[in-house]
mmCIF file of C-alpha atoms in Angstrom:
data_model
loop_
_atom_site.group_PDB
_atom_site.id
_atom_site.type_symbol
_atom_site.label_atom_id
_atom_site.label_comp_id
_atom_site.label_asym_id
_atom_site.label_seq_id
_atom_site.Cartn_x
_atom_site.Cartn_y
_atom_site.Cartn_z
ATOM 1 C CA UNK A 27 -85.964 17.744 -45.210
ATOM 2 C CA UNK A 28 -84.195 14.655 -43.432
ATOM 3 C CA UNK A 29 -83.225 15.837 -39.851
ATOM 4 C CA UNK A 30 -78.898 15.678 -39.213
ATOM 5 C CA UNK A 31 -77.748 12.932 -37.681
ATOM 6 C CA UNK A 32 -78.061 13.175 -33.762
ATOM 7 C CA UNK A 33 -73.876 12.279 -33.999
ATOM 8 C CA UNK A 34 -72.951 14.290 -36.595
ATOM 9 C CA UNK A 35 -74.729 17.292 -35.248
ATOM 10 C CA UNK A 36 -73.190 16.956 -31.682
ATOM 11 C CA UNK A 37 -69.489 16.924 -33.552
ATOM 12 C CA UNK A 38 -70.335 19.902 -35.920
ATOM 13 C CA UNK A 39 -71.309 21.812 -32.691
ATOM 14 C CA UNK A 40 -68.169 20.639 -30.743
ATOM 15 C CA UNK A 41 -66.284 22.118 -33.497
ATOM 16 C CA UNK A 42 -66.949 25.405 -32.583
ATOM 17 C CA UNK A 43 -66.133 25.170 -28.982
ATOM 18 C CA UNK A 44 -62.984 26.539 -27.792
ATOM 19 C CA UNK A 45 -62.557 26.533 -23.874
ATOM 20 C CA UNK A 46 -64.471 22.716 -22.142
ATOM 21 C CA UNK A 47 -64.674 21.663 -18.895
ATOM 22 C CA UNK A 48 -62.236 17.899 -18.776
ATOM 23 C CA UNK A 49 -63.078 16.009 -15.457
ATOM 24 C CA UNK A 50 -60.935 13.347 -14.587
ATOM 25 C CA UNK A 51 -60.860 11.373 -11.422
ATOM 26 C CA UNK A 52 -57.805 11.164 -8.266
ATOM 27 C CA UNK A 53 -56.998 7.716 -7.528
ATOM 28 C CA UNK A 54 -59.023 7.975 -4.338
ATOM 29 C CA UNK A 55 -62.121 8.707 -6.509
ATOM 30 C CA UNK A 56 -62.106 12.393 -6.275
ATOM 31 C CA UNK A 57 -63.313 14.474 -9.302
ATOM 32 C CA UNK A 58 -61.435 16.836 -10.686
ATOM 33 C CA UNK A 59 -62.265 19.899 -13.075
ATOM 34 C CA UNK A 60 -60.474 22.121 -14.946
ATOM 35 C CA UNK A 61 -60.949 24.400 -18.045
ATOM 36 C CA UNK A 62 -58.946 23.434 -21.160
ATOM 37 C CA UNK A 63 -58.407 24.753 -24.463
ATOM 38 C CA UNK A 64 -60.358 21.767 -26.718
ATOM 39 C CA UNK A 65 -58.275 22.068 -30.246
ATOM 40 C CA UNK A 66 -60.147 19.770 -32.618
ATOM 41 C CA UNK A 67 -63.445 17.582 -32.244
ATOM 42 C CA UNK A 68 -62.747 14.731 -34.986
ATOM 43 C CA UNK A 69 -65.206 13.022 -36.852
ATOM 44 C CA UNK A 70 -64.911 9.958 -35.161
ATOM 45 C CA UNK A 71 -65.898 11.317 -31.411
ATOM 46 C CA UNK A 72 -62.132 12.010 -30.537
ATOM 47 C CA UNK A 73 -61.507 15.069 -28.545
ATOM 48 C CA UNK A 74 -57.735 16.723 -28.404
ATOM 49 C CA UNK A 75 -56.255 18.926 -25.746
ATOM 50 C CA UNK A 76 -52.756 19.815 -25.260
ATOM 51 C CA UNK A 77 -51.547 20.253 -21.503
ATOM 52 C CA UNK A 78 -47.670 19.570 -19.554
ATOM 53 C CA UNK A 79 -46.345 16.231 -19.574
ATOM 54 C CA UNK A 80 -46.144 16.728 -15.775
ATOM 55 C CA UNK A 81 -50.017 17.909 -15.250
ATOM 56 C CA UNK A 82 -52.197 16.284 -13.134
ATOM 57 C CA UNK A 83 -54.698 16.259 -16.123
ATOM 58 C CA UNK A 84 -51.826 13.797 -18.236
ATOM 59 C CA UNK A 85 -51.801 11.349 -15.441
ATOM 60 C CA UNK A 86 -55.174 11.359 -14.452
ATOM 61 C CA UNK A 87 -56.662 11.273 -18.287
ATOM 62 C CA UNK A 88 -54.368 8.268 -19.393
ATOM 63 C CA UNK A 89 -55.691 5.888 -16.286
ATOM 64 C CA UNK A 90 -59.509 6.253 -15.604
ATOM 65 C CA UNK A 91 -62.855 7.461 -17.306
ATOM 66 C CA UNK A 92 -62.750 10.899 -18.416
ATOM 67 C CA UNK A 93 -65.731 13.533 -19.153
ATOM 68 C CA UNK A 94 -65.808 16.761 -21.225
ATOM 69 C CA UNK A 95 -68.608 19.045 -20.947
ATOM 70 C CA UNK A 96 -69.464 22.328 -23.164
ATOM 71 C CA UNK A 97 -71.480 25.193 -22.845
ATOM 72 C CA UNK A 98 -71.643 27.504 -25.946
ATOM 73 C CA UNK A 99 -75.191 30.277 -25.925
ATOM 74 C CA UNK A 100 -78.369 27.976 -26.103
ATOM 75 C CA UNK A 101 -76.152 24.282 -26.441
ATOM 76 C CA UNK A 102 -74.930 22.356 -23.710
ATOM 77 C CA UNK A 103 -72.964 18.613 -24.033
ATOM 78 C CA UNK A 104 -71.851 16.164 -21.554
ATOM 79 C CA UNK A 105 -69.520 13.966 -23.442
ATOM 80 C CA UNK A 106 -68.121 10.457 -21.572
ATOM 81 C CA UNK A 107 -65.037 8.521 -22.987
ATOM 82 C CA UNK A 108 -61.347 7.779 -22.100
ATOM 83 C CA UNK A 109 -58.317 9.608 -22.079
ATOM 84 C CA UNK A 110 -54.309 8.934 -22.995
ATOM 85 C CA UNK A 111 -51.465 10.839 -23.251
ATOM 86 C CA UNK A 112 -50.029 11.527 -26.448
ATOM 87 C CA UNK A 113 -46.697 12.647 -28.394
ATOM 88 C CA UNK A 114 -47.116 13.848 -31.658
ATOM 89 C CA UNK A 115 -45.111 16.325 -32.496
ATOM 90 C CA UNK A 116 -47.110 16.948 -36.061
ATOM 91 C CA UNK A 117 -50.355 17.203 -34.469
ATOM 92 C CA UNK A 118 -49.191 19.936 -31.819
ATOM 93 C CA UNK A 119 -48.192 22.140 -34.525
ATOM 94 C CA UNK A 120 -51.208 21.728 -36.240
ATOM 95 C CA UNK A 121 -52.390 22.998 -33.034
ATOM 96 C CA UNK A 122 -49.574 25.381 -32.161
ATOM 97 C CA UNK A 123 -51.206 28.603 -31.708
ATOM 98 C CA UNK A 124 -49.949 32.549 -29.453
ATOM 99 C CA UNK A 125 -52.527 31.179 -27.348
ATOM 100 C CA UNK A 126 -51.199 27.693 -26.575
ATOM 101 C CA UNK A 127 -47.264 29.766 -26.687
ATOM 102 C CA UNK A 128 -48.706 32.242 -23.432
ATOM 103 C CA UNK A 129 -49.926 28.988 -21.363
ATOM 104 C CA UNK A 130 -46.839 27.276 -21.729
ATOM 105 C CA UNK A 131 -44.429 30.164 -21.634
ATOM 106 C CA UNK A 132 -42.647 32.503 -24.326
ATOM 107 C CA UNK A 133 -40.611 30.533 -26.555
ATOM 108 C CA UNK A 134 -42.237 27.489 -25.948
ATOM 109 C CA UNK A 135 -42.984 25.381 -28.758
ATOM 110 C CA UNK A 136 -44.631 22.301 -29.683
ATOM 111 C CA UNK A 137 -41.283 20.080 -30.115
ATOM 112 C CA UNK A 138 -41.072 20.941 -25.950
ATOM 113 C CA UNK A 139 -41.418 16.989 -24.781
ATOM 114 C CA UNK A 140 -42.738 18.198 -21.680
ATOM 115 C CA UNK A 141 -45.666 19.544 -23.860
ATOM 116 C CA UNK A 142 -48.247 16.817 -24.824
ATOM 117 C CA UNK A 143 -51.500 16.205 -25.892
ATOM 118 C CA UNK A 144 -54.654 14.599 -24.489
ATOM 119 C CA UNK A 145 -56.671 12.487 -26.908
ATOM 120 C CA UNK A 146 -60.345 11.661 -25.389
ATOM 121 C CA UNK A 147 -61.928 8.761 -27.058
ATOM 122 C CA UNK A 148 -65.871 9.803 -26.733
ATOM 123 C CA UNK A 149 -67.719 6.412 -25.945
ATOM 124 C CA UNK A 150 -71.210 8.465 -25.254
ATOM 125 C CA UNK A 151 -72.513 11.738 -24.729
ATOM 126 C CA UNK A 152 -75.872 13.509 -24.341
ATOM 127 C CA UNK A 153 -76.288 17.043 -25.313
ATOM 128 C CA UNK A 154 -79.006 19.777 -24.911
ATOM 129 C CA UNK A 155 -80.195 22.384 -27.108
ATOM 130 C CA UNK A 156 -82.513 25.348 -26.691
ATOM 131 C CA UNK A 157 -84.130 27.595 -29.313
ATOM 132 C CA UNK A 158 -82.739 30.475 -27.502
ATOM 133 C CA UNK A 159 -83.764 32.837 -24.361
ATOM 134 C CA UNK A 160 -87.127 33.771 -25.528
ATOM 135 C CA UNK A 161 -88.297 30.630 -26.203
ATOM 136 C CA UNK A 162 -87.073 29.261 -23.020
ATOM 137 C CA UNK A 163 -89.047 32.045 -21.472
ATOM 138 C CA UNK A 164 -92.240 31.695 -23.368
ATOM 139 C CA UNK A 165 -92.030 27.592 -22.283
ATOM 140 C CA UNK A 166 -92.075 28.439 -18.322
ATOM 141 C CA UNK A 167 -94.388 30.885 -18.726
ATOM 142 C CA UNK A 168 -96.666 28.648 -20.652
ATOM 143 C CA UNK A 169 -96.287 25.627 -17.952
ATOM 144 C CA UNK A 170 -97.129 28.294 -15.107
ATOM 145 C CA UNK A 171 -100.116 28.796 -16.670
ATOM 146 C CA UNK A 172 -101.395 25.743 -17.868
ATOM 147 C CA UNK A 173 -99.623 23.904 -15.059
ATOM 148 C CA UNK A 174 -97.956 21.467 -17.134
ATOM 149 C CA UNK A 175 -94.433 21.120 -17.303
ATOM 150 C CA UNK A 176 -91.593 23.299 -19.335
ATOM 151 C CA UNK A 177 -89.620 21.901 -22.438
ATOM 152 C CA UNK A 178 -87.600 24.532 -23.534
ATOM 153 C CA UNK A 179 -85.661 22.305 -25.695
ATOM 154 C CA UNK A 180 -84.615 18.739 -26.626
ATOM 155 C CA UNK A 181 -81.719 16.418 -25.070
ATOM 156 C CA UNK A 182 -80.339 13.721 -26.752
ATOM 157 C CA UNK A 183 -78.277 10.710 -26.185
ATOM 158 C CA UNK A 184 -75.126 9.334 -28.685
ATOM 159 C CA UNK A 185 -73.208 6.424 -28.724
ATOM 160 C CA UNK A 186 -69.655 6.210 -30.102
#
């Protein structure tokens, strides 16, 4: 059996996280991280959030380099790209959810223009993955006692 594409693998996992971590950077250089709801992981590497029009997170994503990282069980990604502001009032319905209404207020709704969404263009990423808690365990106790090293699971590079 051929293994999955390193690419296609990392997108098929991102599509099952809901809640990442979005860094962005102040204009003095300062990182800045925040949880956000991530609504779709396309195909082609781009991320979407929705967020305020006036959020630090809009203005921030649509100058500099932006990173999104996920941590879901035994799976952890670190994915690098840029950001812009968006207004699509299509896609926010597609992404309209009770969840997106109680961040935003009761009766909100996605034709609000002070609602908008942030696309992330992936340009890398490297991800990790585990084979779980046991296995994990089983590799430090093996390098204890062999006094070799621990590899309790395999990283990998992408490139968008």
């Amino acid at each position: 059996m051929a293994e999955k594409d390193p690419r296609t693998h990392l997108l098929e996992r991102l599509a099952d996280v809901r809640v990442a971590m979005l860094t962005t950077s102040e204009a003095d250089g300062r990182l800045v991280t925040r949880p956000m709801g991530l609504q779709e992981a396309e195909q082609d590497g781009t991320l979407w959030f929705v967020t305020r029009a006036s959020s630090d997170v809009a203005d921030e994503a649509a100058q500099r380099p932006v990173n999104v990282a996920v941590q879901e069980r035994s799976f952890w990604a670190s994915v690098s790209g840029h950001g812009q502001v968006v207004r699509d009032d299509e896609r926010k319905r597609k992404y309209w959810s009770a969840v997106n209404e109680s961040f935003f207020g009761e009766g909100s709704t996605p034709e609000d223009p002070q609602i908008v969404l942030v696309r992330v263009d992936a340009e890398s990423a490297q991800y990790w993955e585990s084979a779980g808690a046991v296995a994990t365990a089983v590799e430090v106790v093996k390098a204890k006692v062999t006094g070799g090293t621990a590899e309790p699971g395999d990283s990998t590079t992408v490139e968008f």
